[in-house]
Amino acid sequence: MTGEKQTAIALDHVSKRFGRTAAVSDVSLTIAEGEFFSLLGPSGCGKTTTLRMIAGFEVPDEGRILLHGKDVTSVAPNRRPVNMVFQQYALFPHMSIYDNVAFGLRVKHVPREEHRNRVGEMLRVVELEGFERRRARQLSGGQQQRVALARALVNRPAALLLDEPLGALDVKLRKQMQLELKRIQSELGTTFVYVTHDQEEALAMSDRIAVMSGGRVEQIGPPREIYEHPQTAFVADFIGSLNALDVEVDELVGGFALIRLGPSERIVVPVGDGVQPGDAIRIAVRPERVQIGSTAPDGGSRLEGTIAEIIYLGMYVQFHVETSAGRVTSYRLADESLGSLEEGANVTLWWEAEHASLLGLERAETALGDSSPDLGSHDHDDRRDHHDHGDGDHLR
């Protein structure tokens, strides 16, 4: 997306410390014009501090912040073409909804003759036409949130910054407002930068997501890429459920690592460059990608095991299976026939090679020395040529 549209916001090696604590460390990212971009991570990961630096409420200790190519690192918040929406709506209780929305226009000295059209347009967008004379206390939580959005958008900011704005709403209303936010953003084409710790929220609304941990960006990408192909153990663990398996590479075949666990058992995972036979690797595969039954088709990964536990989860049934690679979880829709799938039954698990991801590796030759995970790129062309037996199509 950033290659197709102008860059609205750019962070260039931005860092921020509070005393001895590094809240944000060397963050670089770009956000495209009209993009819905989410900063996702647990409490204390640096996402809100990053948002506040974009808004100008915090000044970075290092690095630059650019809005439409202009360096605004030292520009005051009220002189930046952005607005911010907080979890607490901060509506004025003594003002009507109309006056709450028009407040920003008065602050910006927009001619009064423009107020009615601009306020009317925003109330239409947030679907609150006819509420102009009501007070904030007469509205539901979701309606108050929409008033706060209208007030933030009425000045037509270059970007809207949202700091967990749905956090105070109940679960049902949160889901409704997620759809509303995405609709409003799509209709207006305004750049949204959204902070949340809720994975489902970020996956549902975002064009792209930056997953943060410990003040650093772990991975940036579209929701499907983040979910299906996590690049680090943190991202894989934080986003949804997963099976993490620690195994040792036996062979490389056409860009895939092959791990043999028995006469008819194997794990296949795409690894690219930097992996060699003998390396200890950790792979991840989502439970919904793991199929369970009595037999498995040719190709891909397959394991044999025994069902240790079955858990009913409403829409899904969760199977916990003990295998030679460890306990593996598989999901099935609750309305599917379970047949002979019961606790204690012997079953086969299988999944396509592309549905697994490499999370980390440890060099075989450094096991007695530096055992830190090695995720870098290494030149192993000679070894790859020796063990490469084709393009790996038969493994998929």
Coordinates of N, CA, C and O in Angstrom, one line a residue, residues 113-178:
E113 N -19.9 30.8 9.0 CA -20.9 30.4 7.9 C -20.5 29.0 7.4 O -21.4 28.3 6.7
E114 N -19.3 28.5 7.7 CA -19.0 27.1 7.3 C -19.4 26.1 8.3 O -19.4 24.9 8.0
H115 N -19.7 26.5 9.5 CA -19.9 25.6 10.6 C -21.0 24.6 10.3 O -20.9 23.4 10.5
R116 N -22.2 25.1 9.9 CA -23.4 24.3 9.8 C -23.1 23.2 8.8 O -23.5 22.0 9.0
N117 N -22.5 23.5 7.6 CA -22.3 22.5 6.6 C -21.3 21.4 7.1 O -21.5 20.2 6.9
R118 N -20.2 21.9 7.7 CA -19.1 21.0 8.2 C -19.6 20.1 9.3 O -19.4 18.9 9.3
V119 N -20.4 20.7 10.3 CA -20.9 19.8 11.4 C -22.0 18.9 10.8 O -22.0 17.7 11.2
G120 N -22.8 19.4 10.0 CA -23.8 18.5 9.4 C -23.2 17.3 8.6 O -23.7 16.2 8.7
E121 N -22.1 17.6 7.9 CA -21.5 16.5 7.1 C -20.9 15.5 8.1 O -21.1 14.3 7.8
M122 N -20.3 15.9 9.2 CA -19.7 14.9 10.1 C -20.8 14.1 10.8 O -20.6 12.9 11.1
L123 N -21.9 14.8 11.2 CA -22.9 14.0 11.9 C -23.6 13.0 11.0 O -24.0 12.0 11.4
R124 N -23.6 13.3 9.7 CA -24.1 12.4 8.7 C -23.2 11.2 8.6 O -23.6 10.0 8.6
V125 N -21.9 11.5 8.5 CA -20.9 10.4 8.4 C -21.0 9.4 9.6 O -20.9 8.2 9.4
V126 N -21.1 10.0 10.8 CA -21.1 9.1 12.0 C -22.6 8.7 12.4 O -22.8 8.1 13.4
E127 N -23.5 9.0 11.5 CA -24.9 8.6 11.6 C -25.6 9.1 12.9 O -26.2 8.3 13.6
L128 N -25.4 10.4 13.1 CA -26.0 11.0 14.3 C -26.9 12.3 13.9 O -27.0 13.2 14.6
E129 N -27.3 12.2 12.6 CA -28.2 13.3 12.2 C -29.5 13.3 13.1 O -30.0 12.3 13.4
G130 N -29.9 14.5 13.4 CA -31.1 14.7 14.3 C -30.7 14.7 15.8 O -31.6 14.9 16.6
F131 N -29.5 14.5 16.1 CA -29.0 14.6 17.5 C -28.4 15.9 17.9 O -27.9 16.0 19.0
E132 N -28.5 16.9 17.0 CA -27.7 18.1 17.2 C -28.0 18.8 18.6 O -27.1 19.4 19.2
R133 N -29.2 18.8 19.0 CA -29.6 19.5 20.2 C -29.5 18.7 21.5 O -29.7 19.3 22.6
R134 N -29.1 17.5 21.4 CA -29.0 16.7 22.6 C -27.7 17.0 23.4 O -26.8 17.5 22.8
R135 N -27.7 16.6 24.6 CA -26.5 16.7 25.5 C -25.8 15.3 25.5 O -26.4 14.3 25.2
A136 N -24.5 15.3 25.8 CA -23.7 14.1 25.8 C -24.3 13.0 26.7 O -24.3 11.9 26.4
R137 N -24.9 13.5 27.9 CA -25.4 12.5 28.9 C -26.6 11.8 28.4 O -27.0 10.8 29.0
Q138 N -27.2 12.3 27.3 CA -28.4 11.7 26.8 C -28.1 10.6 25.7 O -29.0 10.0 25.1
L139 N -26.8 10.4 25.5 CA -26.4 9.4 24.5 C -25.8 8.2 25.1 O -25.3 8.2 26.2
S140 N -25.8 7.1 24.3 CA -25.2 5.9 24.8 C -23.6 6.0 24.6 O -23.1 7.0 24.0
G141 N -22.9 5.0 25.1 CA -21.4 5.1 25.0 C -21.0 5.1 23.6 O -20.1 5.8 23.2
G142 N -21.6 4.2 22.7 CA -21.3 4.2 21.3 C -21.5 5.5 20.6 O -20.8 6.0 19.8
Q143 N -22.7 6.1 21.0 CA -23.0 7.4 20.4 C -22.0 8.5 20.8 O -21.6 9.4 20.0
Q144 N -21.7 8.5 22.1 CA -20.7 9.5 22.6 C -19.3 9.3 21.8 O -18.7 10.3 21.5
Q145 N -19.0 8.1 21.6 CA -17.7 7.8 20.8 C -17.8 8.4 19.4 O -16.8 9.0 18.9
R146 N -18.9 8.3 18.8 CA -19.1 8.8 17.5 C -19.1 10.3 17.5 O -18.6 11.0 16.5
V147 N -19.6 11.0 18.5 CA -19.5 12.4 18.7 C -18.0 12.8 18.8 O -17.6 13.8 18.1
A148 N -17.3 12.1 19.6 CA -15.8 12.4 19.7 C -15.1 12.3 18.4 O -14.2 13.0 18.0
L149 N -15.5 11.3 17.6 CA -14.9 11.1 16.2 C -15.3 12.2 15.3 O -14.4 12.8 14.6
A150 N -16.5 12.6 15.4 CA -17.0 13.8 14.5 C -16.2 15.0 14.9 O -15.8 15.8 14.0
R151 N -16.1 15.3 16.2 CA -15.3 16.5 16.6 C -13.9 16.5 16.2 O -13.3 17.5 15.8
A152 N -13.3 15.3 16.2 CA -11.9 15.2 15.8 C -11.7 15.3 14.2 O -10.7 15.7 13.8
L153 N -12.7 14.9 13.5 CA -12.6 14.8 12.0 C -13.2 16.1 11.4 O -12.9 16.3 10.2
V154 N -13.9 16.9 12.1 CA -14.6 18.1 11.5 C -13.5 19.1 10.9 O -13.8 19.8 10.0
N155 N -12.3 19.1 11.5 CA -11.3 20.0 11.0 C -10.5 19.4 9.9 O -9.5 20.0 9.4
R156 N -10.9 18.3 9.4 CA -10.3 17.6 8.2 C -8.8 17.4 8.4 O -8.0 17.9 7.6
P157 N -8.4 16.7 9.5 CA -7.0 16.5 9.7 C -6.3 15.6 8.7 O -7.0 14.8 8.1
A158 N -5.0 15.8 8.5 CA -4.3 14.9 7.6 C -4.3 13.5 8.1 O -4.2 12.5 7.3
A159 N -4.3 13.3 9.4 CA -4.4 12.0 10.1 C -5.1 12.1 11.4 O -5.1 13.1 12.1
L160 N -5.8 11.0 11.7 CA -6.5 10.9 13.0 C -5.8 9.8 13.8 O -5.6 8.7 13.3
L161 N -5.4 10.2 15.0 CA -4.7 9.3 15.9 C -5.6 8.8 17.0 O -6.2 9.6 17.7
L162 N -5.8 7.5 17.2 CA -6.8 6.9 18.1 C -6.1 6.0 19.1 O -5.5 5.0 18.8
D163 N -6.2 6.4 20.4 CA -5.5 5.7 21.5 C -6.5 4.8 22.2 O -7.2 5.3 23.1
E164 N -6.7 3.6 21.8 CA -7.6 2.6 22.4 C -9.0 3.2 22.6 O -9.5 3.2 23.7
P165 N -9.6 3.8 21.6 CA -10.8 4.6 21.8 C -12.0 3.7 22.1 O -13.0 4.2 22.6
L166 N -11.9 2.4 21.9 CA -13.1 1.5 22.2 C -13.0 0.8 23.6 O -13.8 0.0 23.9
G167 N -11.9 1.1 24.3 CA -11.6 0.4 25.5 C -12.7 0.5 26.6 O -12.8 -0.4 27.4
A168 N -13.5 1.5 26.6 CA -14.5 1.7 27.7 C -15.8 1.1 27.3 O -16.7 1.1 28.1
L169 N -15.9 0.5 26.1 CA -17.2 0.0 25.7 C -17.3 -1.5 26.0 O -16.3 -2.2 26.1
D170 N -18.5 -2.0 26.1 CA -18.7 -3.5 26.3 C -18.4 -4.2 25.0 O -18.3 -3.6 23.9
V171 N -18.3 -5.5 25.1 CA -17.8 -6.4 24.0 C -18.7 -6.2 22.8 O -18.2 -6.0 21.7
K172 N -20.0 -6.3 22.9 CA -20.9 -6.2 21.8 C -20.8 -4.9 21.1 O -20.7 -4.8 19.9
L173 N -20.7 -3.8 21.9 CA -20.7 -2.4 21.3 C -19.3 -2.2 20.7 O -19.2 -1.5 19.7
R174 N -18.3 -2.8 21.3 CA -16.9 -2.7 20.7 C -16.9 -3.2 19.2 O -16.4 -2.6 18.3
K175 N -17.5 -4.4 19.1 CA -17.6 -5.0 17.7 C -18.4 -4.2 16.8 O -18.0 -4.0 15.6
Q176 N -19.5 -3.6 17.2 CA -20.2 -2.7 16.4 C -19.4 -1.5 16.0 O -19.4 -1.1 14.8
M177 N -18.7 -0.9 16.9 CA -17.9 0.3 16.7 C -16.7 0.0 15.8 O -16.2 0.9 15.1
Q178 N -16.2 -1.2 15.8 CA -15.1 -1.6 14.9 C -15.5 -1.4 13.5 O -14.8 -0.9 12.6

